[in-house]
mmCIF file of C-alpha atoms in Angstrom:
data_model
loop_
_atom_site.group_PDB
_atom_site.id
_atom_site.type_symbol
_atom_site.label_atom_id
_atom_site.label_comp_id
_atom_site.label_asym_id
_atom_site.label_seq_id
_atom_site.Cartn_x
_atom_site.Cartn_y
_atom_site.Cartn_z
ATOM 1 C CA MET A 1 107.570 -177.076 -99.693
ATOM 2 C CA ASN A 2 110.447 -175.374 -101.516
ATOM 3 C CA TYR A 3 113.948 -174.931 -100.113
ATOM 4 C CA GLN A 4 113.365 -171.366 -98.909
ATOM 5 C CA LYS A 5 110.342 -172.361 -96.832
ATOM 6 C CA LYS A 6 112.172 -175.399 -95.474
ATOM 7 C CA THR A 7 114.980 -173.211 -94.138
ATOM 8 C CA VAL A 8 112.483 -170.934 -92.383
ATOM 9 C CA VAL A 9 110.517 -173.825 -90.868
ATOM 10 C CA ALA A 10 113.690 -175.567 -89.661
ATOM 11 C CA SER A 11 115.149 -172.358 -88.222
ATOM 12 C CA VAL A 12 111.870 -171.312 -86.570
ATOM 13 C CA ALA A 13 111.523 -174.747 -84.976
ATOM 14 C CA GLY A 14 115.152 -174.677 -83.840
ATOM 15 C CA LEU A 15 114.801 -171.248 -82.232
ATOM 16 C CA THR A 16 111.471 -172.256 -80.668
ATOM 17 C CA LEU A 17 113.109 -175.251 -79.005
ATOM 18 C CA GLU A 18 116.052 -173.097 -77.947
ATOM 19 C CA GLY A 19 113.723 -170.469 -76.448
ATOM 20 C CA MET A 20 111.802 -173.213 -74.655
ATOM 21 C CA ASP A 21 115.012 -174.666 -73.246
ATOM 22 C CA ILE A 22 116.227 -171.295 -71.935
ATOM 23 C CA MET A 23 112.877 -170.417 -70.339
ATOM 24 C CA PHE A 24 112.721 -173.752 -68.504
ATOM 25 C CA ILE A 25 115.298 -172.310 -66.114
ATOM 26 C CA SER A 26 113.170 -169.250 -65.397
ATOM 27 C CA PHE A 27 110.080 -171.294 -64.578
ATOM 28 C CA ALA A 28 111.973 -173.910 -62.545
ATOM 29 C CA MET A 29 114.378 -171.561 -60.757
ATOM 30 C CA SER A 30 112.494 -171.318 -57.449
ATOM 31 C CA MET A 31 112.212 -175.117 -57.228
ATOM 32 C CA ILE A 32 115.915 -175.581 -58.040
ATOM 33 C CA ILE A 33 116.907 -173.020 -55.383
ATOM 34 C CA ALA A 34 114.746 -174.763 -52.793
ATOM 35 C CA HIS A 35 115.897 -178.258 -53.782
ATOM 36 C CA PHE A 36 119.626 -177.526 -53.524
ATOM 37 C CA HIS A 37 119.279 -175.071 -50.609
ATOM 38 C CA ILE A 38 121.124 -172.271 -52.392
ATOM 39 C CA ASP A 39 120.675 -168.497 -52.348
ATOM 40 C CA MET A 40 119.343 -166.419 -55.234
ATOM 41 C CA ALA A 41 122.787 -165.212 -56.320
ATOM 42 C CA THR A 42 124.008 -168.807 -56.652
ATOM 43 C CA GLY A 43 120.870 -169.653 -58.597
ATOM 44 C CA GLY A 44 121.360 -166.642 -60.827
ATOM 45 C CA LEU A 45 124.715 -168.021 -61.918
ATOM 46 C CA ILE A 46 122.836 -170.721 -63.835
ATOM 47 C CA SER A 47 121.712 -168.202 -66.463
ATOM 48 C CA SER A 48 125.141 -166.532 -66.573
ATOM 49 C CA ILE A 49 126.878 -169.851 -67.172
ATOM 50 C CA THR A 50 124.324 -170.725 -69.862
ATOM 51 C CA ASN A 51 125.115 -167.422 -71.608
ATOM 52 C CA LEU A 52 128.840 -168.154 -71.380
ATOM 53 C CA GLY A 53 128.216 -171.540 -72.986
ATOM 54 C CA MET A 54 126.313 -169.784 -75.778
ATOM 55 C CA LEU A 55 129.276 -167.531 -76.500
ATOM 56 C CA VAL A 56 131.725 -170.440 -76.625
ATOM 57 C CA GLY A 57 129.343 -172.688 -78.581
ATOM 58 C CA GLY A 58 128.395 -169.923 -80.977
ATOM 59 C CA THR A 59 132.029 -169.333 -81.909
ATOM 60 C CA ILE A 60 132.998 -173.000 -82.187
ATOM 61 C CA PHE A 61 129.946 -174.190 -84.106
ATOM 62 C CA GLY A 62 129.877 -171.107 -86.298
ATOM 63 C CA ILE A 63 133.393 -171.962 -87.480
ATOM 64 C CA LEU A 64 132.468 -175.623 -87.963
ATOM 65 C CA ALA A 65 129.331 -174.719 -89.948
ATOM 66 C CA ASP A 66 131.385 -172.576 -92.318
ATOM 67 C CA LYS A 67 133.846 -175.423 -92.795
ATOM 68 C CA PHE A 68 131.687 -178.549 -92.872
ATOM 69 C CA GLY A 69 128.141 -177.464 -93.724
ATOM 70 C CA ARG A 70 125.184 -175.623 -92.214
ATOM 71 C CA VAL A 71 122.681 -178.467 -91.916
ATOM 72 C CA LYS A 72 125.158 -181.033 -90.601
ATOM 73 C CA VAL A 73 126.400 -178.822 -87.763
ATOM 74 C CA PHE A 74 122.901 -177.374 -87.155
ATOM 75 C CA THR A 75 121.628 -180.845 -86.237
ATOM 76 C CA TYR A 76 124.584 -181.442 -83.913
ATOM 77 C CA THR A 77 123.873 -178.216 -82.017
ATOM 78 C CA ILE A 78 120.229 -179.193 -81.517
ATOM 79 C CA ILE A 79 121.231 -182.622 -80.217
ATOM 80 C CA LEU A 80 123.777 -181.036 -77.874
ATOM 81 C CA PHE A 81 121.409 -178.566 -76.211
ATOM 82 C CA ALA A 82 118.748 -181.311 -75.997
ATOM 83 C CA ILE A 83 121.172 -183.613 -74.181
ATOM 84 C CA GLY A 84 122.372 -180.803 -71.913
ATOM 85 C CA THR A 85 118.777 -179.972 -71.001
ATOM 86 C CA ALA A 86 117.848 -183.587 -70.268
ATOM 87 C CA LEU A 87 121.002 -184.113 -68.180
ATOM 88 C CA THR A 88 120.031 -181.095 -66.069
ATOM 89 C CA GLY A 89 117.101 -183.164 -64.832
ATOM 90 C CA LEU A 90 119.588 -185.744 -63.514
ATOM 91 C CA ALA A 91 121.812 -183.288 -61.624
ATOM 92 C CA THR A 92 122.486 -184.198 -57.987
ATOM 93 C CA ASN A 93 124.117 -180.899 -56.964
ATOM 94 C CA ILE A 94 124.306 -177.322 -58.181
ATOM 95 C CA GLU A 95 127.767 -177.832 -59.663
ATOM 96 C CA GLN A 96 126.347 -180.468 -62.019
ATOM 97 C CA VAL A 97 123.536 -178.080 -62.949
ATOM 98 C CA TYR A 98 126.195 -175.540 -63.956
ATOM 99 C CA ILE A 99 128.030 -178.108 -66.087
ATOM 100 C CA PHE A 100 124.908 -179.352 -67.852
ATOM 101 C CA ARG A 101 123.602 -175.829 -68.478
ATOM 102 C CA PHE A 102 126.962 -174.906 -69.990
ATOM 103 C CA ILE A 103 126.596 -177.896 -72.339
ATOM 104 C CA ALA A 104 123.060 -176.820 -73.246
ATOM 105 C CA GLY A 105 124.377 -173.303 -73.839
ATOM 106 C CA LEU A 106 127.026 -174.624 -76.215
ATOM 107 C CA GLY A 107 124.359 -176.124 -78.435
ATOM 108 C CA ALA A 108 121.891 -173.243 -78.153
ATOM 109 C CA GLY A 109 124.558 -170.686 -79.013
ATOM 110 C CA GLY A 110 125.575 -172.595 -82.117
ATOM 111 C CA GLU A 111 122.032 -173.142 -83.360
ATOM 112 C CA TYR A 112 121.026 -169.479 -83.670
ATOM 113 C CA GLY A 113 123.618 -168.211 -86.138
ATOM 114 C CA ILE A 114 123.593 -171.310 -88.310
ATOM 115 C CA GLY A 115 119.828 -171.117 -88.761
ATOM 116 C CA MET A 116 120.077 -167.428 -89.622
ATOM 117 C CA ALA A 117 122.863 -168.099 -92.127
ATOM 118 C CA LEU A 118 120.733 -170.785 -93.795
ATOM 119 C CA VAL A 119 117.842 -168.362 -94.208
ATOM 120 C CA ALA A 120 120.069 -165.515 -95.431
ATOM 121 C CA GLU A 121 121.594 -167.758 -98.089
ATOM 122 C CA ALA A 122 118.276 -169.175 -99.265
ATOM 123 C CA TRP A 123 116.278 -165.964 -99.612
ATOM 124 C CA PRO A 124 116.876 -163.076 -102.044
ATOM 125 C CA LYS A 125 118.160 -159.823 -100.597
ATOM 126 C CA ASN A 126 114.825 -158.010 -100.905
ATOM 127 C CA LYS A 127 113.078 -160.659 -98.767
ATOM 128 C CA GLN A 128 115.750 -161.442 -96.173
ATOM 129 C CA GLY A 129 114.294 -159.021 -93.623
ATOM 130 C CA ARG A 130 110.878 -160.638 -93.431
ATOM 131 C CA ALA A 131 112.375 -164.150 -93.519
ATOM 132 C CA SER A 132 114.653 -163.239 -90.607
ATOM 133 C CA SER A 133 111.687 -161.815 -88.678
ATOM 134 C CA TYR A 134 109.702 -165.031 -89.136
ATOM 135 C CA VAL A 135 112.582 -166.964 -87.596
ATOM 136 C CA SER A 136 113.094 -164.543 -84.699
ATOM 137 C CA VAL A 137 109.461 -164.832 -83.618
ATOM 138 C CA GLY A 138 110.238 -168.504 -82.977
ATOM 139 C CA ALA A 139 111.884 -167.556 -79.679
ATOM 140 C CA GLN A 140 108.538 -166.161 -78.492
ATOM 141 C CA TYR A 141 106.819 -169.389 -79.475
ATOM 142 C CA GLY A 142 109.392 -171.085 -77.258
ATOM 143 C CA VAL A 143 108.467 -168.848 -74.316
ATOM 144 C CA ILE A 144 104.797 -169.717 -74.744
ATOM 145 C CA LEU A 145 105.571 -173.433 -75.089
ATOM 146 C CA ALA A 146 107.772 -173.364 -71.986
ATOM 147 C CA ALA A 147 105.009 -171.635 -70.018
ATOM 148 C CA LEU A 148 102.424 -174.230 -71.042
ATOM 149 C CA LEU A 149 104.711 -177.184 -70.335
ATOM 150 C CA SER A 150 105.768 -175.697 -66.997
ATOM 151 C CA ALA A 151 102.153 -175.250 -65.922
ATOM 152 C CA LEU A 152 101.462 -178.885 -66.813
ATOM 153 C CA ILE A 153 104.652 -180.598 -65.628
ATOM 154 C CA LEU A 154 105.998 -178.664 -62.607
ATOM 155 C CA PRO A 155 103.007 -179.306 -60.283
ATOM 156 C CA ASN A 156 102.901 -183.013 -61.156
ATOM 157 C CA TRP A 157 106.471 -184.120 -61.873
ATOM 158 C CA GLY A 158 108.619 -181.317 -60.538
ATOM 159 C CA TRP A 159 111.537 -179.484 -62.121
ATOM 160 C CA ARG A 160 113.362 -182.674 -63.139
ATOM 161 C CA GLY A 161 110.420 -183.822 -65.242
ATOM 162 C CA LEU A 162 110.417 -180.472 -67.023
ATOM 163 C CA PHE A 163 114.019 -180.827 -68.150
ATOM 164 C CA PHE A 164 113.512 -184.425 -69.299
ATOM 165 C CA VAL A 165 111.204 -182.996 -71.974
ATOM 166 C CA GLY A 166 114.338 -181.398 -73.405
ATOM 167 C CA ILE A 167 115.324 -184.658 -75.097
ATOM 168 C CA ILE A 168 112.482 -184.261 -77.625
ATOM 169 C CA PRO A 169 114.477 -181.887 -79.909
ATOM 170 C CA VAL A 170 116.733 -184.837 -80.791
ATOM 171 C CA ILE A 171 113.864 -186.210 -82.905
ATOM 172 C CA PHE A 172 113.569 -182.859 -84.662
ATOM 173 C CA ALA A 173 117.321 -182.857 -85.367
ATOM 174 C CA PHE A 174 117.104 -186.144 -87.261
ATOM 175 C CA MET A 175 114.118 -184.863 -89.243
ATOM 176 C CA VAL A 176 116.096 -181.783 -90.284
ATOM 177 C CA ARG A 177 119.090 -183.868 -91.293
ATOM 178 C CA LYS A 178 116.886 -186.078 -93.449
ATOM 179 C CA ASN A 179 114.756 -183.423 -95.164
ATOM 180 C CA LEU A 180 116.961 -180.336 -95.538
ATOM 181 C CA ASP A 181 119.851 -180.037 -97.987
ATOM 182 C CA GLU A 182 122.909 -177.884 -97.494
ATOM 183 C CA SER A 183 122.711 -174.230 -98.500
ATOM 184 C CA PRO A 184 123.223 -173.975 -102.297
ATOM 185 C CA GLU A 185 125.325 -170.858 -101.760
ATOM 186 C CA TRP A 186 127.571 -172.712 -99.301
ATOM 187 C CA VAL A 187 127.832 -175.674 -101.692
ATOM 188 C CA ALA A 188 128.816 -173.309 -104.499
ATOM 189 C CA ALA A 189 131.454 -171.742 -102.265
ATOM 190 C CA GLN A 190 132.818 -175.198 -101.473
ATOM 191 C CA LYS A 191 133.419 -175.745 -105.158
ATOM 192 C CA GLU A 192 135.492 -172.585 -105.323
ATOM 193 C CA LYS A 193 138.833 -173.992 -104.230
ATOM 194 C CA LYS A 194 140.178 -170.547 -103.471
ATOM 195 C CA LEU A 195 137.652 -170.157 -100.643
ATOM 196 C CA VAL A 196 138.412 -173.412 -98.840
ATOM 197 C CA LYS A 197 141.404 -172.131 -96.892
ATOM 198 C CA LYS A 198 139.522 -169.058 -95.747
ATOM 199 C CA GLN A 199 136.385 -170.793 -94.475
ATOM 200 C CA GLY A 200 135.428 -170.507 -90.814
ATOM 201 C CA ASN A 201 138.440 -168.412 -89.819
ATOM 202 C CA LEU A 202 137.713 -166.203 -86.804
ATOM 203 C CA LYS A 203 140.507 -163.853 -87.875
ATOM 204 C CA GLN A 204 138.429 -162.855 -90.897
ATOM 205 C CA LEU A 205 136.162 -160.859 -88.607
ATOM 206 C CA PHE A 206 139.145 -158.552 -88.065
ATOM 207 C CA ALA A 207 140.965 -159.054 -91.363
ATOM 208 C CA THR A 208 140.957 -155.370 -92.318
ATOM 209 C CA ARG A 209 140.469 -152.137 -90.424
ATOM 210 C CA ARG A 210 137.021 -151.683 -91.939
ATOM 211 C CA THR A 211 135.956 -155.271 -91.192
ATOM 212 C CA ALA A 212 137.223 -155.022 -87.608
ATOM 213 C CA PHE A 213 135.327 -151.749 -87.132
ATOM 214 C CA THR A 214 132.177 -153.376 -88.517
ATOM 215 C CA THR A 215 132.568 -156.381 -86.209
ATOM 216 C CA VAL A 216 132.956 -154.150 -83.146
ATOM 217 C CA ALA A 217 129.986 -151.959 -84.167
ATOM 218 C CA LEU A 218 127.740 -154.984 -84.680
ATOM 219 C CA ALA A 219 128.878 -156.455 -81.344
ATOM 220 C CA ILE A 220 127.902 -153.187 -79.623
ATOM 221 C CA MET A 221 124.478 -153.257 -81.287
ATOM 222 C CA ALA A 222 123.912 -156.901 -80.305
ATOM 223 C CA THR A 223 124.988 -156.186 -76.722
ATOM 224 C CA VAL A 224 122.576 -153.248 -76.463
ATOM 225 C CA GLN A 225 119.748 -155.378 -77.875
ATOM 226 C CA ILE A 226 120.219 -158.094 -75.254
ATOM 227 C CA ALA A 227 120.936 -155.606 -72.446
ATOM 228 C CA GLY A 228 117.758 -153.687 -73.241
ATOM 229 C CA TYR A 229 115.642 -156.827 -73.486
ATOM 230 C CA ASN A 230 116.940 -158.314 -70.224
ATOM 231 C CA GLY A 231 116.780 -155.014 -68.386
ATOM 232 C CA LEU A 232 113.164 -154.479 -69.424
ATOM 233 C CA MET A 233 111.771 -157.998 -69.117
ATOM 234 C CA ILE A 234 113.480 -158.967 -65.872
ATOM 235 C CA TRP A 235 113.044 -155.771 -63.865
ATOM 236 C CA LEU A 236 110.033 -153.919 -65.257
ATOM 237 C CA PRO A 237 107.370 -156.237 -63.773
ATOM 238 C CA SER A 238 108.755 -155.667 -60.267
ATOM 239 C CA MET A 239 109.273 -151.949 -61.030
ATOM 240 C CA LEU A 240 105.607 -151.636 -61.974
ATOM 241 C CA GLN A 241 104.452 -153.599 -58.952
ATOM 242 C CA LYS A 242 106.312 -151.104 -56.756
ATOM 243 C CA SER A 243 105.710 -147.810 -58.594
ATOM 244 C CA GLN A 244 102.189 -148.448 -59.914
ATOM 245 C CA GLY A 245 100.939 -150.797 -57.228
ATOM 246 C CA LEU A 246 100.268 -153.561 -59.751
ATOM 247 C CA SER A 247 99.450 -157.031 -58.507
ATOM 248 C CA VAL A 248 101.348 -160.083 -59.679
ATOM 249 C CA SER A 249 98.496 -160.862 -62.089
ATOM 250 C CA GLY A 250 98.630 -157.276 -63.311
ATOM 251 C CA SER A 251 102.355 -157.509 -64.020
ATOM 252 C CA ALA A 252 101.737 -160.804 -65.835
ATOM 253 C CA LEU A 253 99.217 -158.997 -68.030
ATOM 254 C CA TRP A 254 101.909 -156.386 -68.712
ATOM 255 C CA THR A 255 104.289 -159.173 -69.773
ATOM 256 C CA ILE A 256 101.696 -160.489 -72.228
ATOM 257 C CA SER A 257 100.989 -157.051 -73.708
ATOM 258 C CA THR A 258 104.721 -156.382 -74.108
ATOM 259 C CA ALA A 259 105.250 -159.783 -75.739
ATOM 260 C CA VAL A 260 102.403 -159.111 -78.177
ATOM 261 C CA GLY A 261 103.932 -155.736 -79.008
ATOM 262 C CA MET A 262 107.278 -157.438 -79.518
ATOM 263 C CA ILE A 263 105.896 -160.036 -81.943
ATOM 264 C CA VAL A 264 104.073 -157.382 -83.994
ATOM 265 C CA GLY A 265 107.222 -155.264 -83.888
ATOM 266 C CA MET A 266 109.368 -158.129 -85.178
ATOM 267 C CA LEU A 267 107.088 -158.821 -88.115
ATOM 268 C CA THR A 268 106.850 -155.106 -88.918
ATOM 269 C CA PHE A 269 110.621 -154.682 -88.596
ATOM 270 C CA GLY A 270 111.241 -157.420 -91.155
ATOM 271 C CA GLN A 271 108.919 -155.741 -93.643
ATOM 272 C CA PHE A 272 110.594 -152.369 -93.029
ATOM 273 C CA ILE A 273 114.052 -153.818 -93.704
ATOM 274 C CA ASP A 274 112.959 -155.114 -97.093
ATOM 275 C CA ARG A 275 111.239 -151.849 -97.987
ATOM 276 C CA PHE A 276 113.493 -149.156 -96.504
ATOM 277 C CA GLY A 277 116.845 -150.908 -96.023
ATOM 278 C CA MET A 278 118.857 -152.052 -92.992
ATOM 279 C CA LYS A 279 120.343 -148.804 -91.710
ATOM 280 C CA ARG A 280 117.261 -146.635 -92.163
ATOM 281 C CA THR A 281 115.045 -149.179 -90.398
ATOM 282 C CA TYR A 282 117.453 -149.627 -87.491
ATOM 283 C CA GLY A 283 117.795 -145.852 -87.226
ATOM 284 C CA ILE A 284 114.034 -145.379 -86.925
ATOM 285 C CA PHE A 285 113.577 -148.158 -84.370
ATOM 286 C CA LEU A 286 116.638 -147.288 -82.253
ATOM 287 C CA LEU A 287 115.681 -143.638 -81.848
ATOM 288 C CA ALA A 288 112.030 -144.562 -81.250
ATOM 289 C CA SER A 289 113.175 -147.088 -78.628
ATOM 290 C CA ALA A 290 115.229 -144.483 -76.776
ATOM 291 C CA VAL A 291 112.261 -142.093 -76.658
ATOM 292 C CA ALA A 292 109.674 -144.777 -75.818
ATOM 293 C CA VAL A 293 111.731 -146.321 -73.014
ATOM 294 C CA PHE A 294 112.473 -142.981 -71.347
ATOM 295 C CA LEU A 295 108.903 -141.703 -71.606
ATOM 296 C CA TYR A 296 107.605 -145.007 -70.264
ATOM 297 C CA SER A 297 109.086 -144.187 -66.856
ATOM 298 C CA TYR A 298 106.336 -141.526 -66.591
ATOM 299 C CA ALA A 299 103.466 -143.876 -67.546
ATOM 300 C CA SER A 300 100.617 -144.112 -65.052
ATOM 301 C CA GLY A 301 97.342 -145.978 -64.768
ATOM 302 C CA SER A 302 96.577 -149.481 -65.987
ATOM 303 C CA ALA A 303 95.832 -148.430 -69.572
ATOM 304 C CA GLY A 304 98.985 -146.307 -69.825
ATOM 305 C CA VAL A 305 101.164 -149.091 -68.431
ATOM 306 C CA LEU A 306 99.744 -151.752 -70.770
ATOM 307 C CA ILE A 307 99.690 -149.630 -73.934
ATOM 308 C CA GLY A 308 103.106 -148.179 -73.138
ATOM 309 C CA GLY A 309 104.493 -151.682 -72.566
ATOM 310 C CA ALA A 310 103.222 -152.789 -75.968
ATOM 311 C CA ILE A 311 104.831 -149.738 -77.624
ATOM 312 C CA VAL A 312 108.158 -150.333 -75.872
ATOM 313 C CA GLY A 313 108.031 -154.002 -76.875
ATOM 314 C CA PHE A 314 107.210 -153.048 -80.457
ATOM 315 C CA PHE A 315 110.243 -150.812 -80.933
ATOM 316 C CA ALA A 316 112.879 -152.020 -78.458
ATOM 317 C CA ASN A 317 112.360 -155.747 -78.784
ATOM 318 C CA GLY A 318 111.044 -155.767 -82.352
ATOM 319 C CA MET A 319 114.597 -155.038 -83.539
ATOM 320 C CA PHE A 320 115.655 -158.513 -82.452
ATOM 321 C CA ALA A 321 114.153 -159.765 -85.712
ATOM 322 C CA GLY A 322 116.772 -158.081 -87.859
ATOM 323 C CA TYR A 323 120.084 -159.202 -86.403
ATOM 324 C CA GLY A 324 120.354 -162.395 -88.423
ATOM 325 C CA ALA A 325 119.887 -160.472 -91.667
ATOM 326 C CA LEU A 326 121.988 -157.518 -90.472
ATOM 327 C CA ILE A 327 125.082 -159.499 -89.542
ATOM 328 C CA SER A 328 124.788 -161.808 -92.561
ATOM 329 C CA HIS A 329 124.638 -158.710 -94.779
ATOM 330 C CA TYR A 330 128.193 -157.663 -93.882
ATOM 331 C CA TYR A 331 130.053 -160.973 -94.224
ATOM 332 C CA PRO A 332 130.652 -163.330 -97.167
ATOM 333 C CA VAL A 333 129.406 -166.909 -97.207
ATOM 334 C CA GLU A 334 132.685 -168.494 -96.102
ATOM 335 C CA VAL A 335 132.566 -166.781 -92.706
ATOM 336 C CA ARG A 336 128.856 -165.986 -92.307
ATOM 337 C CA SER A 337 127.978 -168.526 -89.597
ATOM 338 C CA THR A 338 131.144 -167.684 -87.690
ATOM 339 C CA ALA A 339 130.289 -163.978 -87.755
ATOM 340 C CA THR A 340 126.600 -164.357 -86.852
ATOM 341 C CA ASN A 341 127.202 -166.735 -83.966
ATOM 342 C CA THR A 342 130.257 -165.017 -82.520
ATOM 343 C CA ILE A 343 128.893 -161.480 -82.669
ATOM 344 C CA PHE A 344 125.372 -162.187 -81.438
ATOM 345 C CA ASN A 345 126.452 -164.550 -78.669
ATOM 346 C CA PHE A 346 129.048 -162.031 -77.512
ATOM 347 C CA GLY A 347 126.108 -159.657 -77.161
ATOM 348 C CA ARG A 348 124.204 -162.314 -75.242
ATOM 349 C CA ALA A 349 127.057 -162.888 -72.794
ATOM 350 C CA LEU A 350 127.830 -159.209 -72.152
ATOM 351 C CA GLY A 351 124.283 -157.876 -72.463
ATOM 352 C CA GLY A 352 123.107 -160.604 -70.117
ATOM 353 C CA LEU A 353 124.868 -158.747 -67.301
ATOM 354 C CA SER A 354 122.608 -155.699 -67.742
ATOM 355 C CA PRO A 355 120.069 -156.755 -65.073
ATOM 356 C CA ILE A 356 122.848 -156.499 -62.479
ATOM 357 C CA LEU A 357 123.470 -152.850 -63.357
ATOM 358 C CA VAL A 358 119.757 -152.064 -63.603
ATOM 359 C CA GLY A 359 119.245 -153.610 -60.181
ATOM 360 C CA PHE A 360 122.085 -151.488 -58.780
ATOM 361 C CA ILE A 361 120.551 -148.324 -60.263
ATOM 362 C CA LEU A 362 117.135 -149.152 -58.840
ATOM 363 C CA GLN A 363 118.651 -149.759 -55.425
ATOM 364 C CA HIS A 364 120.451 -146.410 -55.361
ATOM 365 C CA ALA A 365 118.245 -144.194 -57.593
ATOM 366 C CA ASN A 366 114.795 -144.627 -59.162
ATOM 367 C CA VAL A 367 112.890 -145.967 -62.168
ATOM 368 C CA THR A 368 113.437 -142.815 -64.238
ATOM 369 C CA VAL A 369 117.212 -143.111 -63.919
ATOM 370 C CA ALA A 370 117.091 -146.812 -64.802
ATOM 371 C CA MET A 371 114.985 -146.151 -67.879
ATOM 372 C CA GLY A 372 117.258 -143.240 -68.789
ATOM 373 C CA TYR A 373 120.211 -145.654 -68.708
ATOM 374 C CA LEU A 374 118.422 -147.974 -71.133
ATOM 375 C CA ALA A 375 117.513 -145.030 -73.390
ATOM 376 C CA VAL A 376 121.187 -144.005 -73.527
ATOM 377 C CA LEU A 377 122.100 -147.554 -74.550
ATOM 378 C CA TYR A 378 119.836 -147.313 -77.595
ATOM 379 C CA CYS A 379 121.488 -144.002 -78.522
ATOM 380 C CA VAL A 380 124.899 -145.699 -78.311
ATOM 381 C CA SER A 381 123.612 -148.448 -80.594
ATOM 382 C CA PHE A 382 122.336 -145.792 -83.007
ATOM 383 C CA ILE A 383 125.816 -144.242 -83.217
ATOM 384 C CA ALA A 384 127.347 -147.693 -83.802
ATOM 385 C CA MET A 385 124.802 -148.357 -86.552
ATOM 386 C CA LEU A 386 125.711 -145.104 -88.348
ATOM 387 C CA SER A 387 129.330 -146.278 -88.577
ATOM 388 C CA LEU A 388 128.454 -149.458 -90.489
ATOM 389 C CA LYS A 389 129.855 -149.570 -94.002
ATOM 390 C CA LYS A 390 130.547 -152.428 -96.342
ATOM 391 C CA GLY A 391 134.230 -153.098 -96.905
ATOM 392 C CA LYS A 392 135.832 -153.775 -100.261
ATOM 393 C CA ALA A 393 135.619 -157.554 -99.844
ATOM 394 C CA GLU A 394 131.895 -157.497 -99.224
ATOM 395 C CA GLN A 395 131.187 -154.982 -101.982
ATOM 396 C CA THR A 396 132.864 -157.051 -104.663
ATOM 397 C CA LYS A 397 131.655 -160.506 -103.699
ATOM 398 C CA GLU A 398 129.004 -162.067 -105.891
ATOM 399 C CA ARG A 399 125.877 -163.586 -104.435
ATOM 400 C CA TYR A 400 125.049 -167.112 -105.534
ATOM 401 C CA VAL A 401 121.487 -167.376 -106.810
ATOM 402 C CA PRO A 402 120.304 -171.007 -106.628
ATOM 403 C CA THR A 403 118.703 -172.450 -109.733
ATOM 404 C CA ALA A 404 115.544 -174.498 -109.634
ATOM 405 C CA LYS A 405 117.616 -177.621 -110.119
ATOM 406 C CA ALA A 406 119.940 -176.748 -107.252
ATOM 407 C CA VAL A 407 116.997 -176.168 -104.936
#
């Protein structure tokens, strides 16, 4: 296996384990609420605190990865979210659950951007889109794995047993450390003494007016991506149960059809990026998402709901595949992990609040208004995308192309 494939495999596995870890909370939530005798709002804070940990961890570990190496810090983040997950199974009160989920969030937030930076630096520009899409699908593998493990473990060993499984990624971390070398592009940058002082500096994301504008625009796009995903996946099943009279099994079938559409959309999105370019591909998918989401509020009948869900998943959630390549595209190697982690995890933290607003809209209006809100979000993201331009620093930097010997 060559270096390029190794980076994809390692990053896919890392994101799969991260997705599994995050979904454990969803499957175990009802048991945790019952065990600690808490209300749903108190239980909901678990996910919010995890997202906050991701933002903090993404920033810290992104900086460290730019300074001390991708692979080294990547393994530490995996170990950290594995330990945080396992410790959750030992919690004796809800406050300890919050603490341990924050720790898990620290590691999970750091893992995402570092893996994406590794892939971006290993693959040539005309193949970065598809490589990024392969990695992004890993999160969906994690959802499937979490569902299977939950079905097996929760009835027999309870929610604590489920979280104890979280220690397994530690083994994977040591395998990565042993079999994956540092990014050749990062190593080359290390040898350039003039770059050392600039590495991993958060201020570089706002160094110039153009760079600051780019950072804000990308943060808006990332926030919309997470807000749209959470708003759709958390509320739509219950929306459909109410508006279409779907049973719980029917809404589960909707979830599967949407997930399938999302996976196909991710793989297609990666191919489109390589063929048509970043901005054109995002433009097509963002506008199509706005239209598909709004029209979906008028879907009726089982076939319309399932096919429409797959189409919405294809466009709206398929874009998730491109953010690693998109953000990496606008920042040089010495700050790439910092940028990817900080920007995307900011989107996670802020966009993660979207279900609250969607719930408020549903309580005071109707499904059409809620879907209209999500459609407007994609239009806002489209406007932010149009503003993206490469600054002088990015235009003049040279890309390191690893030789066969270096790989």
